[in-house]
Coordinates of C-alpha atoms in Angstrom, one line a residue:
X1 CA 165.4 93.3 204.5
X2 CA 167.4 94.1 201.3
X3 CA 165.4 93.6 198.1
X4 CA 166.7 90.5 196.5
X5 CA 168.1 91.2 192.4
X6 CA 165.9 90.5 189.5
X7 CA 167.4 88.3 187.2
X8 CA 166.7 87.9 183.6
X9 CA 165.4 84.6 183.6
X10 CA 162.7 85.7 185.9
X11 CA 161.2 88.2 183.7
X12 CA 161.4 85.5 180.6
X13 CA 159.6 83.0 183.6
X14 CA 156.2 85.9 183.4
X15 CA 156.4 86.7 180.1
X16 CA 156.3 82.9 178.7
X17 CA 153.2 82.6 182.1
X18 CA 151.5 85.5 180.4
X19 CA 151.2 83.8 177.2
X20 CA 148.4 81.3 179.4
X21 CA 145.0 82.1 177.9
X22 CA 142.6 82.0 181.0
X23 CA 138.7 84.0 180.5
X24 CA 138.2 86.9 183.1
X25 CA 136.8 85.9 186.8
X26 CA 138.0 83.9 190.0
X27 CA 140.9 81.4 188.2
X28 CA 142.2 84.9 186.1
X29 CA 142.2 87.0 189.3
X30 CA 143.9 84.0 191.2
X31 CA 146.5 83.6 188.5
X32 CA 147.6 87.3 188.2
X33 CA 148.1 87.8 192.2
X34 CA 150.2 84.7 192.2
X35 CA 152.2 85.4 188.9
X36 CA 155.1 86.3 190.6
X37 CA 155.6 83.1 192.9
X38 CA 154.4 80.9 189.4
X39 CA 157.6 83.2 187.7
X40 CA 160.0 82.0 190.7
X41 CA 159.1 78.2 190.9
X42 CA 159.4 77.7 187.2
X43 CA 163.1 79.7 187.3
X44 CA 163.6 76.8 190.1
X45 CA 162.8 74.1 188.1
X46 CA 166.0 72.5 185.9
X47 CA 166.2 72.1 182.4
X48 CA 165.2 68.4 181.4
X49 CA 169.0 66.4 181.9
X50 CA 167.7 63.0 181.7
X51 CA 164.6 61.0 181.7
X52 CA 162.5 64.0 180.6
X53 CA 159.5 62.3 183.4
X54 CA 158.5 65.5 186.1
X55 CA 155.3 65.4 187.7
X56 CA 153.3 68.5 189.4
X57 CA 151.5 67.2 192.9
X58 CA 148.1 69.6 193.6
X59 CA 148.1 70.2 189.4
X60 CA 146.0 73.2 188.7
X61 CA 147.6 73.5 185.0
X62 CA 148.8 76.9 185.4
X63 CA 152.4 76.0 185.2
X64 CA 152.2 73.0 183.7
X65 CA 151.9 73.7 180.4
X66 CA 155.0 75.4 180.7
X67 CA 157.2 72.3 182.0
X68 CA 157.0 71.1 178.6
X69 CA 157.2 74.2 176.7
X70 CA 160.1 76.1 178.6
X71 CA 162.1 73.6 180.6
X72 CA 161.8 71.0 178.0
X73 CA 160.0 68.3 180.1
X74 CA 158.7 65.2 177.2
X75 CA 156.8 64.0 179.9
X76 CA 154.8 65.5 181.8
X77 CA 152.1 64.2 184.7
X78 CA 150.5 65.7 187.4
X79 CA 148.6 64.9 190.6
X80 CA 145.8 65.7 193.0
X81 CA 143.1 65.0 195.5
X82 CA 140.7 61.8 194.5
X83 CA 139.9 58.2 194.4
X84 CA 142.8 56.6 193.9
X85 CA 143.5 54.3 190.1
X86 CA 140.9 57.5 189.1
X87 CA 143.0 59.4 185.7
X88 CA 141.4 62.6 184.9
X89 CA 142.6 64.9 181.2
X90 CA 142.7 68.2 181.7
X91 CA 143.5 70.8 179.0
X92 CA 145.4 74.6 179.0
X93 CA 145.7 76.9 176.0
X94 CA 148.7 78.8 175.3
X95 CA 148.2 81.9 173.2
X96 CA 146.3 79.3 171.6
X97 CA 147.5 76.2 171.5
X98 CA 146.2 73.7 173.6
X99 CA 148.0 71.6 176.3
X100 CA 146.9 68.0 177.5
X101 CA 148.2 66.0 180.8
X102 CA 147.1 63.0 182.8
X103 CA 146.2 63.9 186.2
X104 CA 146.3 60.7 188.4
X105 CA 144.0 60.5 191.2
X106 CA 145.1 59.9 194.8
X107 CA 145.8 60.9 198.6
X108 CA 149.5 62.6 198.7
X109 CA 149.7 61.6 202.6
X110 CA 148.4 58.4 202.2
X111 CA 148.7 56.2 199.2
X112 CA 151.1 54.9 197.4
X113 CA 152.0 57.0 194.6
X114 CA 151.3 55.1 191.0
X115 CA 154.7 55.5 189.9
X116 CA 157.5 53.1 190.2
X117 CA 160.9 53.6 191.8
X118 CA 163.4 56.1 190.7
X119 CA 161.8 56.7 187.7
X120 CA 161.0 60.4 187.5
X121 CA 163.8 63.7 187.3
X122 CA 161.8 65.9 189.1
X123 CA 158.6 66.2 191.6
X124 CA 157.3 69.2 192.4
X125 CA 154.8 70.1 195.7
X126 CA 153.6 73.6 195.0
X127 CA 151.3 74.7 198.3
X128 CA 150.7 71.7 198.7
X129 CA 152.3 70.9 202.4
X130 CA 150.8 73.1 204.4
X131 CA 147.4 71.5 203.7
X132 CA 148.4 68.3 204.7
X133 CA 146.6 66.9 208.2
X134 CA 148.1 63.8 208.8
X135 CA 151.3 63.0 207.7
X136 CA 153.6 65.1 205.7
X137 CA 156.7 63.0 205.3
X138 CA 154.6 60.3 204.0
X139 CA 154.9 62.9 200.8
X140 CA 158.4 63.5 201.0
X141 CA 159.3 59.9 201.3
X142 CA 156.9 58.7 198.4
X143 CA 158.5 61.8 196.1
X144 CA 162.1 60.3 197.2
X145 CA 161.0 56.7 196.3
X146 CA 160.0 57.4 192.9
X147 CA 163.0 59.6 191.7
X148 CA 165.6 59.1 189.8
X149 CA 169.4 59.4 192.2
X150 CA 170.4 63.0 191.4
X151 CA 166.6 64.3 190.9
X152 CA 165.0 67.1 192.7
X153 CA 162.4 67.9 194.8
X154 CA 160.7 71.2 194.8
X155 CA 158.3 72.5 197.4
X156 CA 156.6 75.8 198.1
X157 CA 154.8 76.9 200.8
X158 CA 154.1 80.2 202.6
X159 CA 156.9 81.2 205.7
X160 CA 155.0 81.2 209.1
X161 CA 158.3 83.1 210.6
X162 CA 158.0 86.1 208.1
X163 CA 157.8 89.5 208.4
X164 CA 154.4 89.6 208.4
X165 CA 153.7 87.4 211.0
X166 CA 155.9 88.6 213.4
X167 CA 154.3 92.0 212.9
X168 CA 150.7 90.1 213.1
X169 CA 152.1 88.7 216.7
X170 CA 153.5 91.8 217.7
X171 CA 150.2 93.7 217.1
X172 CA 148.3 90.6 219.0
X173 CA 145.5 90.8 216.7
X174 CA 145.9 88.9 213.4
X175 CA 146.4 85.2 213.4
X176 CA 150.5 85.3 212.3
X177 CA 149.5 82.6 209.3
X178 CA 149.9 83.6 206.3
X179 CA 146.7 82.2 205.4
X180 CA 144.1 81.0 208.5
X181 CA 141.2 81.5 207.0
X182 CA 138.4 79.1 206.0
X183 CA 136.4 79.0 202.9
X184 CA 133.1 79.6 202.5
X185 CA 130.7 76.3 202.5
X186 CA 129.5 75.8 198.9
X187 CA 127.4 73.0 197.8
X188 CA 129.4 72.5 194.6
X189 CA 132.2 73.4 195.7
X190 CA 134.9 70.6 196.3
X191 CA 136.4 69.8 199.1
X192 CA 139.5 71.9 200.3
X193 CA 141.5 71.3 203.2
X194 CA 142.5 75.3 204.6
X195 CA 146.0 75.5 205.7
X196 CA 146.7 73.3 208.1
X197 CA 150.3 74.3 209.8
X198 CA 152.6 76.8 208.2
X199 CA 156.2 75.6 208.3
X200 CA 159.5 78.0 208.9
X201 CA 161.7 77.7 206.2
X202 CA 164.4 76.1 208.7
X203 CA 161.5 73.8 209.5
X204 CA 160.7 72.7 205.8
X205 CA 164.6 72.6 205.4
X206 CA 164.6 69.9 208.2
X207 CA 161.5 67.9 207.0
X208 CA 162.9 67.6 204.4
X209 CA 165.8 66.5 204.9
X210 CA 165.3 64.1 207.2
X211 CA 163.5 62.5 204.4
X212 CA 166.7 61.7 202.4
X213 CA 167.3 64.5 200.5
X214 CA 170.3 67.2 200.2
X215 CA 168.8 70.8 200.3
X216 CA 170.5 72.4 196.9
X217 CA 168.8 76.1 197.3
X218 CA 166.7 77.5 199.9
X219 CA 165.2 80.5 200.0
X220 CA 162.1 83.2 200.7
X221 CA 160.9 86.1 199.1
X222 CA 158.0 89.1 199.9
X223 CA 154.4 89.2 198.8
X224 CA 154.1 92.5 197.5
X225 CA 150.6 93.3 198.8
X226 CA 152.3 92.7 202.3
X227 CA 155.4 95.1 201.8
X228 CA 153.5 97.3 204.6
X229 CA 155.6 94.8 206.9
X230 CA 159.2 95.3 205.5
X231 CA 160.7 97.7 208.5
X232 CA 159.6 94.6 210.7
X233 CA 163.6 93.5 209.7
X234 CA 165.3 96.6 211.1
X235 CA 163.1 95.6 214.3
X236 CA 164.6 91.9 214.1
X237 CA 168.3 93.3 213.6
X238 CA 168.2 95.8 216.4
X239 CA 167.1 93.6 218.9
X240 CA 169.5 90.7 217.8
X241 CA 166.9 88.3 216.6
X242 CA 167.4 86.5 213.6
X243 CA 166.4 88.1 209.7
X244 CA 167.3 85.5 207.7
X245 CA 164.7 84.4 205.7
X246 CA 162.3 86.3 206.6
X247 CA 160.1 86.4 203.4
X248 CA 156.7 85.5 202.9
X249 CA 157.2 82.8 200.3
X250 CA 159.5 79.9 201.0
X251 CA 161.0 77.7 197.8
X252 CA 163.1 74.9 198.3
X253 CA 164.8 72.7 196.0
X254 CA 165.9 69.4 197.3
X255 CA 168.1 66.5 195.4
X256 CA 167.4 62.8 196.6
X257 CA 171.1 61.4 198.5
X258 CA 170.1 57.6 198.9
X259 CA 173.1 57.4 200.9
X260 CA 171.6 60.4 203.0
X261 CA 169.6 59.0 206.2
X262 CA 165.4 59.1 206.6
X263 CA 163.9 59.6 209.7
X264 CA 160.8 58.8 209.5
X265 CA 159.3 60.8 212.4
X266 CA 161.2 64.0 212.6
X267 CA 160.3 64.6 216.5
X268 CA 160.0 68.7 216.2
X269 CA 157.1 67.4 213.3
X270 CA 155.4 64.5 215.3
X271 CA 154.1 63.7 219.0
X272 CA 154.1 60.5 220.4

């Protein structure tokens, strides 16, 4: 699998993110492990051009400050699972400078999102769609409703058709989902759904297109710790299989186009 060219903007994004002040512990370890994904996501966020309003669904306050500090959005909002109608205030620190955001609570696959039609410039749904239990198209269509015409939806998610997934299926020992484990239950831990359904890059494209979006960017990238599975790319090529979009991480940028048709329940995604 050819290595993707590394652009200066990706290095700049990592440099920005390293300014996030995090104490030693699990949250910092998670952040450093996922730094390449977070940096790539930031490079896909377009610079603010119109209203300056951006929403991060599933907000962890890791890339959130940089949507303002580096991408130029003047109104940064977050959202997280919780009782609809409630809001939280969360604070992050970047090189000692505090950044505060309002986090709206609701169910992303059931509730009407608390934002007016056509009022947001960009929406991020990062590492979220694979956790949805019932209705992923609800998320896509609500994002379409609240985005302005020509606004961007950015979705990131693991790729169930990655080289790692292929290797796991052929070996037959491990689950092909990139993340298939349940979290150990802890009395004080918040409830969080595991990966319910991971998508191929092509399925993700089809899901978002079904919501009336035009795909602007669709790419996958490898995860460094899974590089042992890279030779599977040669196996696929030598045996006549599609070897495109086989990285472990998928990124999609889509543009709202009101003239495009909507399919509420795509047949590949929903049963009767």
